Amino acid sequence: MSRELSVSGLSRRVGDAVLLDDAAFTVPAGQVVALVGPNGAGKSSLLRAMTGVADRGAATGSVVLAGVDLLGLKRRERARRMALVEQELRAEFSLTVRQVVGLGRIPHESGWAVASADPGLVDAAMARAGVADWGDRLLSSLSGGEQQRVQLARALAQEPELLLLDEPTNHLDVRAQMDTLGLLREVAATGVSVVAALHDLNLAAAYCDHVVVLAGGRVRAVGDVRRVLTAELVEETYGVGADVMTHPRTGRPLIAFSPSGATTPRAQGSQASSPA
Ligand SMILES: Nc1ncnc2c1ncn2[C@@H]1O[C@H](COP(=O)(O)OP(=O)(O)OP(=O)(O)O)[C@@H](O)[C@H]1O
């Protein structure tokens, strides 16, 4: 069976506006894949379209993971297999952290018996996301970054095969960003496919092996971060100058930004190949 995540034919339109235009890409399954692109590029639209519930109408396109089209499954079965951690925190402020994490078990429980959610799985998810000490606190009493970690714990409790995250690091300090990406790599190492929208290209380069670049609602490049994240791609996609060097310890791309047109001559070891 193919160990790939293959997305095809995903579009999203609102009125005459095309938010996402026939998005398609194939990446290895069981990895952390970075989804990058400027504000308004369509990253959130793509993640929501991948869940199949982005629009009022029926799901279009396909999201094939290890040979199974997840969009072809019944909604409940699909919910068991994929989780989406969105940017906006939901209105669950009156629940405790443990209750919020327990919500991740809903697709696996009969009816809405959240109270019966397997406490072992909930505790394990809380421990992995580093929120175990906050179980009895109200979600509303936590900071934005802390709430983000709770949402990640909830997604882990769901035990998905495909984990989608919309800017999971945007409220986090640098240590917490690294912890989160490190955790996502650990999750992927257990066979889960992870797709995370990220704004920080250096974070993407450091922790992700593959990257999908979106701009103007279209997929512009896909592939290994070492091949795709070039100075030319950064300049074309974001309109800023960039020098892409090789990190001396990791061998991964290391990007230094500069105002457009101010790119210096390529540093030794920089990458100059074109994106796919
Ligand atoms: N309901 C809507 N109606 C019209 N346009 C919309 C709607 N939702 C989103 N858009 C537009 O679609 C485009 C893509 O939005 P989307 O949120 O997917 O981008 P994004 O890449 O996630 O952006 P960001 O990095 O700012 O979060 C944007 O130009 C946005 O203004």
mmCIF file of C-alpha atoms and ligand atoms in Angstrom:
data_model
loop_
_atom_site.group_PDB
_atom_site.id
_atom_site.type_symbol
_atom_site.label_atom_id
_atom_site.label_comp_id
_atom_site.label_asym_id
_atom_site.label_seq_id
_atom_site.Cartn_x
_atom_site.Cartn_y
_atom_site.Cartn_z
ATOM 1 C CA MET A 1 0.000 0.000 0.000
ATOM 2 C CA SER A 2 1.227 3.469 -0.886
ATOM 3 C CA ARG A 3 2.595 5.364 2.111
ATOM 4 C CA GLU A 4 1.714 8.737 0.699
ATOM 5 C CA LEU A 5 -0.617 11.595 1.448
ATOM 6 C CA SER A 6 -2.073 12.655 -1.863
ATOM 7 C CA VAL A 7 -4.389 15.643 -2.169
ATOM 8 C CA SER A 8 -6.114 16.517 -5.421
ATOM 9 C CA GLY A 9 -8.856 18.716 -6.800
ATOM 10 C CA LEU A 10 -9.485 20.800 -3.685
ATOM 11 C CA SER A 11 -11.078 24.155 -4.463
ATOM 12 C CA ARG A 12 -12.970 26.746 -2.486
ATOM 13 C CA ARG A 13 -15.012 29.590 -3.878
ATOM 14 C CA VAL A 14 -17.063 32.236 -2.109
ATOM 15 C CA GLY A 15 -19.208 34.088 -4.620
ATOM 16 C CA ASP A 16 -16.882 35.037 -7.468
ATOM 17 C CA ALA A 17 -13.774 34.839 -5.291
ATOM 18 C CA VAL A 18 -11.561 31.783 -5.753
ATOM 19 C CA LEU A 19 -9.935 31.156 -2.375
ATOM 20 C CA LEU A 20 -8.370 27.837 -3.342
ATOM 21 C CA ASP A 21 -7.888 26.728 -6.924
ATOM 22 C CA ASP A 22 -7.627 23.004 -7.634
ATOM 23 C CA ALA A 23 -4.995 22.343 -4.966
ATOM 24 C CA ALA A 24 -3.017 19.154 -5.451
ATOM 25 C CA PHE A 25 0.130 17.701 -3.918
ATOM 26 C CA THR A 26 1.657 14.397 -2.915
ATOM 27 C CA VAL A 27 4.017 14.003 0.035
ATOM 28 C CA PRO A 28 5.261 11.011 2.015
ATOM 29 C CA ALA A 29 2.849 9.884 4.763
ATOM 30 C CA GLY A 30 3.998 9.839 8.395
ATOM 31 C CA GLN A 31 5.917 13.110 8.239
ATOM 32 C CA VAL A 32 5.466 16.690 9.373
ATOM 33 C CA VAL A 33 4.706 18.704 6.233
ATOM 34 C CA ALA A 34 4.899 22.495 6.395
ATOM 35 C CA LEU A 35 2.234 24.507 4.591
ATOM 36 C CA VAL A 36 3.648 27.973 3.941
ATOM 37 C CA GLY A 37 2.653 31.097 2.030
ATOM 38 C CA PRO A 38 1.819 34.764 2.555
ATOM 39 C CA ASN A 39 -1.203 36.068 4.434
ATOM 40 C CA GLY A 40 -4.313 35.285 2.412
ATOM 41 C CA ALA A 41 -2.536 32.611 0.342
ATOM 42 C CA GLY A 42 -5.235 30.051 1.137
ATOM 43 C CA LYS A 43 -3.550 27.956 3.849
ATOM 44 C CA SER A 44 -6.558 27.898 6.187
ATOM 45 C CA SER A 45 -8.842 27.298 3.216
ATOM 46 C CA LEU A 46 -6.760 24.296 2.161
ATOM 47 C CA LEU A 47 -6.672 22.794 5.657
ATOM 48 C CA ARG A 48 -10.427 23.172 6.028
ATOM 49 C CA ALA A 49 -11.032 21.774 2.544
ATOM 50 C CA MET A 50 -8.919 18.741 3.519
ATOM 51 C CA THR A 51 -11.414 17.993 6.297
ATOM 52 C CA GLY A 52 -14.234 17.918 3.778
ATOM 53 C CA VAL A 53 -16.413 20.281 5.790
ATOM 54 C CA ALA A 54 -15.054 23.569 4.505
ATOM 55 C CA ASP A 55 -18.112 24.586 2.580
ATOM 56 C CA ARG A 56 -21.829 24.284 2.793
ATOM 57 C CA GLY A 57 -21.918 21.933 -0.180
ATOM 58 C CA ALA A 58 -20.535 18.438 -0.545
ATOM 59 C CA ALA A 59 -16.808 17.808 -0.255
ATOM 60 C CA THR A 60 -14.922 17.991 -3.538
ATOM 61 C CA GLY A 61 -11.606 16.486 -4.506
ATOM 62 C CA SER A 62 -9.803 13.761 -2.629
ATOM 63 C CA VAL A 63 -7.455 13.363 0.325
ATOM 64 C CA VAL A 64 -5.919 9.923 -0.051
ATOM 65 C CA LEU A 65 -3.880 8.637 2.869
ATOM 66 C CA ALA A 66 -2.221 5.235 2.547
ATOM 67 C CA GLY A 67 -4.608 4.303 -0.235
ATOM 68 C CA VAL A 68 -7.849 5.425 1.469
ATOM 69 C CA ASP A 69 -9.765 8.510 0.281
ATOM 70 C CA LEU A 70 -10.676 10.129 3.595
ATOM 71 C CA LEU A 71 -13.216 12.422 1.920
ATOM 72 C CA GLY A 72 -15.043 9.357 0.655
ATOM 73 C CA LEU A 73 -15.695 8.122 4.207
ATOM 74 C CA LYS A 74 -18.806 8.768 6.272
ATOM 75 C CA ARG A 75 -18.433 11.883 8.382
ATOM 76 C CA ARG A 76 -18.024 10.090 11.716
ATOM 77 C CA GLU A 77 -15.457 7.672 10.339
ATOM 78 C CA ARG A 78 -13.607 10.608 8.785
ATOM 79 C CA ALA A 79 -13.660 12.395 12.158
ATOM 80 C CA ARG A 80 -11.984 9.374 13.756
ATOM 81 C CA ARG A 81 -9.183 9.533 11.250
ATOM 82 C CA MET A 82 -8.433 13.254 11.015
ATOM 83 C CA ALA A 83 -8.171 16.171 13.416
ATOM 84 C CA LEU A 84 -7.941 19.887 12.674
ATOM 85 C CA VAL A 85 -6.480 22.351 15.186
ATOM 86 C CA GLU A 86 -7.701 25.742 14.016
ATOM 87 C CA GLN A 87 -6.299 29.198 14.670
ATOM 88 C CA GLU A 88 -9.344 30.557 16.409
ATOM 89 C CA LEU A 89 -10.046 29.060 19.777
ATOM 90 C CA ARG A 90 -13.550 27.753 20.088
ATOM 91 C CA ALA A 91 -16.124 28.804 22.638
ATOM 92 C CA GLU A 92 -15.240 26.172 25.216
ATOM 93 C CA PHE A 93 -14.154 28.635 27.833
ATOM 94 C CA SER A 94 -16.525 27.293 30.482
ATOM 95 C CA LEU A 95 -14.953 23.815 30.291
ATOM 96 C CA THR A 96 -11.952 22.590 32.212
ATOM 97 C CA VAL A 97 -8.791 21.596 30.387
ATOM 98 C CA ARG A 98 -9.510 17.903 31.010
ATOM 99 C CA GLN A 99 -13.017 18.285 29.578
ATOM 100 C CA VAL A 100 -11.704 20.066 26.477
ATOM 101 C CA VAL A 101 -9.124 17.342 25.870
ATOM 102 C CA GLY A 102 -11.861 14.723 26.424
ATOM 103 C CA LEU A 103 -13.806 16.264 23.530
ATOM 104 C CA GLY A 104 -11.166 14.736 21.269
ATOM 105 C CA ARG A 105 -12.638 11.326 22.069
ATOM 106 C CA ILE A 106 -16.136 12.204 20.787
ATOM 107 C CA PRO A 107 -15.711 10.508 17.375
ATOM 108 C CA HIS A 108 -14.683 7.304 19.174
ATOM 109 C CA GLU A 109 -17.427 7.264 21.811
ATOM 110 C CA SER A 110 -21.011 6.146 21.409
ATOM 111 C CA GLY A 111 -23.391 9.072 21.319
ATOM 112 C CA TRP A 112 -21.996 12.166 23.051
ATOM 113 C CA ALA A 113 -20.762 10.305 26.126
ATOM 114 C CA VAL A 114 -17.806 12.601 26.685
ATOM 115 C CA ALA A 115 -17.885 11.876 30.407
ATOM 116 C CA SER A 116 -16.988 8.262 29.643
ATOM 117 C CA ALA A 117 -13.986 9.193 27.509
ATOM 118 C CA ASP A 118 -11.123 6.820 28.308
ATOM 119 C CA PRO A 119 -9.288 8.675 31.105
ATOM 120 C CA GLY A 120 -6.028 6.916 30.261
ATOM 121 C CA LEU A 121 -6.027 8.263 26.713
ATOM 122 C CA VAL A 122 -6.997 11.744 27.888
ATOM 123 C CA ASP A 123 -4.264 11.751 30.542
ATOM 124 C CA ALA A 124 -1.686 10.508 28.030
ATOM 125 C CA ALA A 125 -2.601 13.223 25.538
ATOM 126 C CA MET A 126 -2.418 15.881 28.258
ATOM 127 C CA ALA A 127 0.991 14.626 29.346
ATOM 128 C CA ARG A 128 2.360 14.600 25.789
ATOM 129 C CA ALA A 129 1.234 18.169 25.172
ATOM 130 C CA GLY A 130 2.583 19.333 28.539
ATOM 131 C CA VAL A 131 -0.792 20.356 29.972
ATOM 132 C CA ALA A 132 -1.183 17.618 32.614
ATOM 133 C CA ASP A 133 -0.898 20.065 35.528
ATOM 134 C CA TRP A 134 -3.794 22.192 34.306
ATOM 135 C CA GLY A 135 -6.507 19.509 34.150
ATOM 136 C CA ASP A 136 -8.893 21.196 36.582
ATOM 137 C CA ARG A 137 -8.375 24.753 35.355
ATOM 138 C CA LEU A 138 -10.934 26.464 33.162
ATOM 139 C CA LEU A 139 -9.785 26.967 29.591
ATOM 140 C CA SER A 140 -10.657 30.633 29.992
ATOM 141 C CA SER A 141 -8.045 30.985 32.756
ATOM 142 C CA LEU A 142 -5.154 30.079 30.426
ATOM 143 C CA SER A 143 -3.045 32.334 28.220
ATOM 144 C CA GLY A 144 -3.338 32.159 24.433
ATOM 145 C CA GLY A 145 -0.231 30.001 24.132
ATOM 146 C CA GLU A 146 -1.386 27.677 26.914
ATOM 147 C CA GLN A 147 -4.802 27.321 25.273
ATOM 148 C CA GLN A 148 -3.067 26.410 22.043
ATOM 149 C CA ARG A 149 -1.290 23.536 23.779
ATOM 150 C CA VAL A 150 -4.631 22.339 25.163
ATOM 151 C CA GLN A 151 -6.081 22.276 21.641
ATOM 152 C CA LEU A 152 -3.096 20.193 20.550
ATOM 153 C CA ALA A 153 -3.714 17.793 23.469
ATOM 154 C CA ARG A 154 -7.327 17.484 22.377
ATOM 155 C CA ALA A 155 -6.232 16.595 18.838
ATOM 156 C CA LEU A 156 -3.781 14.000 20.196
ATOM 157 C CA ALA A 157 -6.562 12.463 22.313
ATOM 158 C CA GLN A 158 -8.455 11.971 19.073
ATOM 159 C CA GLU A 159 -5.668 9.640 17.852
ATOM 160 C CA PRO A 160 -5.981 10.738 14.217
ATOM 161 C CA GLU A 161 -4.116 9.324 11.237
ATOM 162 C CA LEU A 162 -4.021 12.796 9.698
ATOM 163 C CA LEU A 163 -3.375 15.792 11.949
ATOM 164 C CA LEU A 164 -3.940 19.244 10.437
ATOM 165 C CA LEU A 165 -2.829 22.354 12.323
ATOM 166 C CA ASP A 166 -3.389 25.992 11.405
ATOM 167 C CA GLU A 167 -0.469 28.048 12.705
ATOM 168 C CA PRO A 168 0.078 25.947 15.852
ATOM 169 C CA THR A 169 2.983 28.136 16.965
ATOM 170 C CA ASN A 170 1.578 31.636 16.516
ATOM 171 C CA HIS A 171 1.041 32.373 20.229
ATOM 172 C CA LEU A 172 4.125 30.545 21.411
ATOM 173 C CA ASP A 173 7.505 31.715 22.675
ATOM 174 C CA VAL A 174 10.575 30.350 20.918
ATOM 175 C CA ARG A 175 11.068 27.447 23.324
ATOM 176 C CA ALA A 176 7.394 26.497 23.137
ATOM 177 C CA GLN A 177 7.537 26.703 19.320
ATOM 178 C CA MET A 178 10.449 24.263 19.283
ATOM 179 C CA ASP A 179 8.716 21.988 21.803
ATOM 180 C CA THR A 180 5.562 21.949 19.673
ATOM 181 C CA LEU A 181 7.379 21.162 16.425
ATOM 182 C CA GLY A 182 9.452 18.533 18.249
ATOM 183 C CA LEU A 183 6.253 16.966 19.570
ATOM 184 C CA LEU A 184 4.737 16.981 16.079
ATOM 185 C CA ARG A 185 7.810 15.131 14.802
ATOM 186 C CA GLU A 186 7.383 12.553 17.576
ATOM 187 C CA VAL A 187 3.717 12.154 16.622
ATOM 188 C CA ALA A 188 4.665 11.732 12.962
ATOM 189 C CA ALA A 189 7.259 9.116 13.924
ATOM 190 C CA THR A 190 4.369 6.953 15.173
ATOM 191 C CA GLY A 191 2.935 6.967 11.639
ATOM 192 C CA VAL A 192 0.621 9.991 11.819
ATOM 193 C CA SER A 193 0.675 12.360 8.849
ATOM 194 C CA VAL A 194 0.944 15.939 10.057
ATOM 195 C CA VAL A 195 0.320 19.055 7.949
ATOM 196 C CA ALA A 196 0.987 22.348 9.738
ATOM 197 C CA ALA A 197 0.497 25.859 8.356
ATOM 198 C CA LEU A 198 3.529 27.838 9.497
ATOM 199 C CA HIS A 199 4.619 31.424 8.958
ATOM 200 C CA ASP A 200 8.161 30.964 10.229
ATOM 201 C CA LEU A 201 10.109 29.559 7.279
ATOM 202 C CA ASN A 202 13.140 28.800 9.455
ATOM 203 C CA LEU A 203 10.978 26.767 11.804
ATOM 204 C CA ALA A 204 9.553 24.931 8.792
ATOM 205 C CA ALA A 205 13.051 24.302 7.439
ATOM 206 C CA ALA A 206 14.341 23.087 10.802
ATOM 207 C CA TYR A 207 11.558 20.650 11.665
ATOM 208 C CA CYS A 208 9.832 19.635 8.425
ATOM 209 C CA ASP A 209 11.213 17.496 5.642
ATOM 210 C CA HIS A 210 8.634 18.472 3.056
ATOM 211 C CA VAL A 211 6.957 21.761 2.314
ATOM 212 C CA VAL A 212 3.908 22.841 0.314
ATOM 213 C CA VAL A 213 4.036 26.464 -0.854
ATOM 214 C CA LEU A 214 0.750 28.253 -1.509
ATOM 215 C CA ALA A 215 0.242 31.702 -3.035
ATOM 216 C CA GLY A 216 -2.880 33.269 -4.471
ATOM 217 C CA GLY A 217 -4.917 30.149 -3.727
ATOM 218 C CA ARG A 218 -2.647 27.904 -5.806
ATOM 219 C CA VAL A 219 0.048 25.382 -4.942
ATOM 220 C CA ARG A 220 3.284 26.921 -6.264
ATOM 221 C CA ALA A 221 5.858 24.369 -5.148
ATOM 222 C CA VAL A 222 6.055 21.052 -3.301
ATOM 223 C CA GLY A 223 8.978 18.988 -2.157
ATOM 224 C CA ASP A 224 11.943 18.581 0.146
ATOM 225 C CA VAL A 225 12.608 21.757 2.144
ATOM 226 C CA ARG A 226 16.256 21.662 1.050
ATOM 227 C CA ARG A 227 15.245 21.830 -2.592
ATOM 228 C CA VAL A 228 12.169 24.066 -2.431
ATOM 229 C CA LEU A 229 13.089 26.802 0.061
ATOM 230 C CA THR A 230 15.373 28.788 -2.205
ATOM 231 C CA ALA A 231 16.077 32.518 -2.249
ATOM 232 C CA GLU A 232 14.229 32.761 -5.563
ATOM 233 C CA LEU A 233 11.132 31.102 -4.141
ATOM 234 C CA VAL A 234 11.117 33.341 -1.057
ATOM 235 C CA GLU A 235 11.515 36.456 -3.193
ATOM 236 C CA GLU A 236 8.810 35.408 -5.673
ATOM 237 C CA THR A 237 6.358 34.259 -3.021
ATOM 238 C CA TYR A 238 6.793 36.914 -0.345
ATOM 239 C CA GLY A 239 8.354 39.819 -2.260
ATOM 240 C CA VAL A 240 11.286 40.091 0.126
ATOM 241 C CA GLY A 241 14.966 39.555 -0.438
ATOM 242 C CA ALA A 242 16.467 36.455 1.104
ATOM 243 C CA ASP A 243 19.760 34.697 1.472
ATOM 244 C CA VAL A 244 19.366 30.981 1.965
ATOM 245 C CA MET A 245 22.363 29.441 3.656
ATOM 246 C CA THR A 246 23.019 25.985 4.987
ATOM 247 C CA HIS A 247 22.720 25.629 8.738
ATOM 248 C CA PRO A 248 26.216 24.699 9.945
ATOM 249 C CA ARG A 249 24.979 22.026 12.349
ATOM 250 C CA THR A 250 21.812 20.614 10.787
ATOM 251 C CA GLY A 251 22.574 21.034 7.077
ATOM 252 C CA ARG A 252 19.069 22.435 6.612
ATOM 253 C CA PRO A 253 18.187 25.748 4.955
ATOM 254 C CA LEU A 254 18.702 28.855 7.078
ATOM 255 C CA ILE A 255 17.024 31.958 5.704
ATOM 256 C CA ALA A 256 18.095 35.562 6.331
ATOM 257 C CA PHE A 257 15.557 38.101 5.109
ATOM 258 C CA SER A 258 16.221 41.574 3.775
ATOM 259 C CA PRO A 259 14.128 44.306 2.155
ATOM 260 C CA SER A 260 13.244 43.498 -1.464
ATOM 261 C CA GLY A 261 16.166 44.109 -3.818
ATOM 262 C CA ALA A 262 18.698 44.138 -0.999
ATOM 263 C CA THR A 263 19.798 40.543 -1.421
ATOM 264 C CA THR A 264 23.541 40.216 -1.072
ATOM 265 C CA PRO A 265 25.666 37.998 -3.335
ATOM 266 C CA ARG A 266 25.079 34.367 -2.493
ATOM 267 C CA ALA A 267 26.942 33.191 0.585
ATOM 268 C CA GLN A 268 29.040 30.085 0.164
ATOM 269 C CA GLY A 269 26.852 27.034 0.651
ATOM 270 C CA SER A 270 23.671 28.896 -0.235
ATOM 271 C CA GLN A 271 21.092 27.219 -2.400
ATOM 272 C CA ALA A 272 20.261 28.504 -5.821
ATOM 273 C CA SER A 273 18.154 25.780 -7.410
ATOM 274 C CA SER A 274 14.643 26.534 -8.633
ATOM 275 C CA PRO A 275 11.571 25.132 -6.958
ATOM 276 C CA ALA A 276 9.681 22.257 -8.508
HETATM 277 N N1 LIG B 1 -15.738 33.813 3.700
HETATM 278 C C1 LIG B 1 -14.918 34.434 2.872
HETATM 279 N N2 LIG B 1 -15.381 35.247 1.899
HETATM 280 C C2 LIG B 1 -14.554 35.875 1.033
HETATM 281 N N3 LIG B 1 -13.218 35.766 1.080
HETATM 282 C C3 LIG B 1 -12.696 34.979 2.032
HETATM 283 C C4 LIG B 1 -13.496 34.266 2.969
HETATM 284 N N4 LIG B 1 -12.679 33.563 3.788
HETATM 285 C C5 LIG B 1 -11.426 33.829 3.375
HETATM 286 N N5 LIG B 1 -11.434 34.674 2.337
HETATM 287 C C6 LIG B 1 -10.279 35.163 1.592
HETATM 288 O O1 LIG B 1 -9.639 34.034 1.033
HETATM 289 C C7 LIG B 1 -8.234 34.227 1.007
HETATM 290 C C8 LIG B 1 -7.544 33.037 1.662
HETATM 291 O O2 LIG B 1 -7.830 33.062 3.055
HETATM 292 P P1 LIG B 1 -7.141 32.027 4.035
HETATM 293 O O3 LIG B 1 -7.652 32.327 5.398
HETATM 294 O O4 LIG B 1 -7.328 30.647 3.522
HETATM 295 O O5 LIG B 1 -5.609 32.447 3.894
HETATM 296 P P2 LIG B 1 -4.353 32.076 4.821
HETATM 297 O O6 LIG B 1 -3.249 31.691 3.893
HETATM 298 O O7 LIG B 1 -4.736 31.080 5.845
HETATM 299 O O8 LIG B 1 -4.046 33.480 5.477
HETATM 300 P P3 LIG B 1 -3.312 33.898 6.871
HETATM 301 O O9 LIG B 1 -1.877 33.539 6.730
HETATM 302 O O10 LIG B 1 -3.523 35.385 6.896
HETATM 303 O O11 LIG B 1 -4.022 33.180 7.983
HETATM 304 C C9 LIG B 1 -7.974 35.560 1.697
HETATM 305 O O12 LIG B 1 -7.754 36.541 0.721
HETATM 306 C C10 LIG B 1 -9.250 35.840 2.462
HETATM 307 O O13 LIG B 1 -9.499 37.230 2.559
#
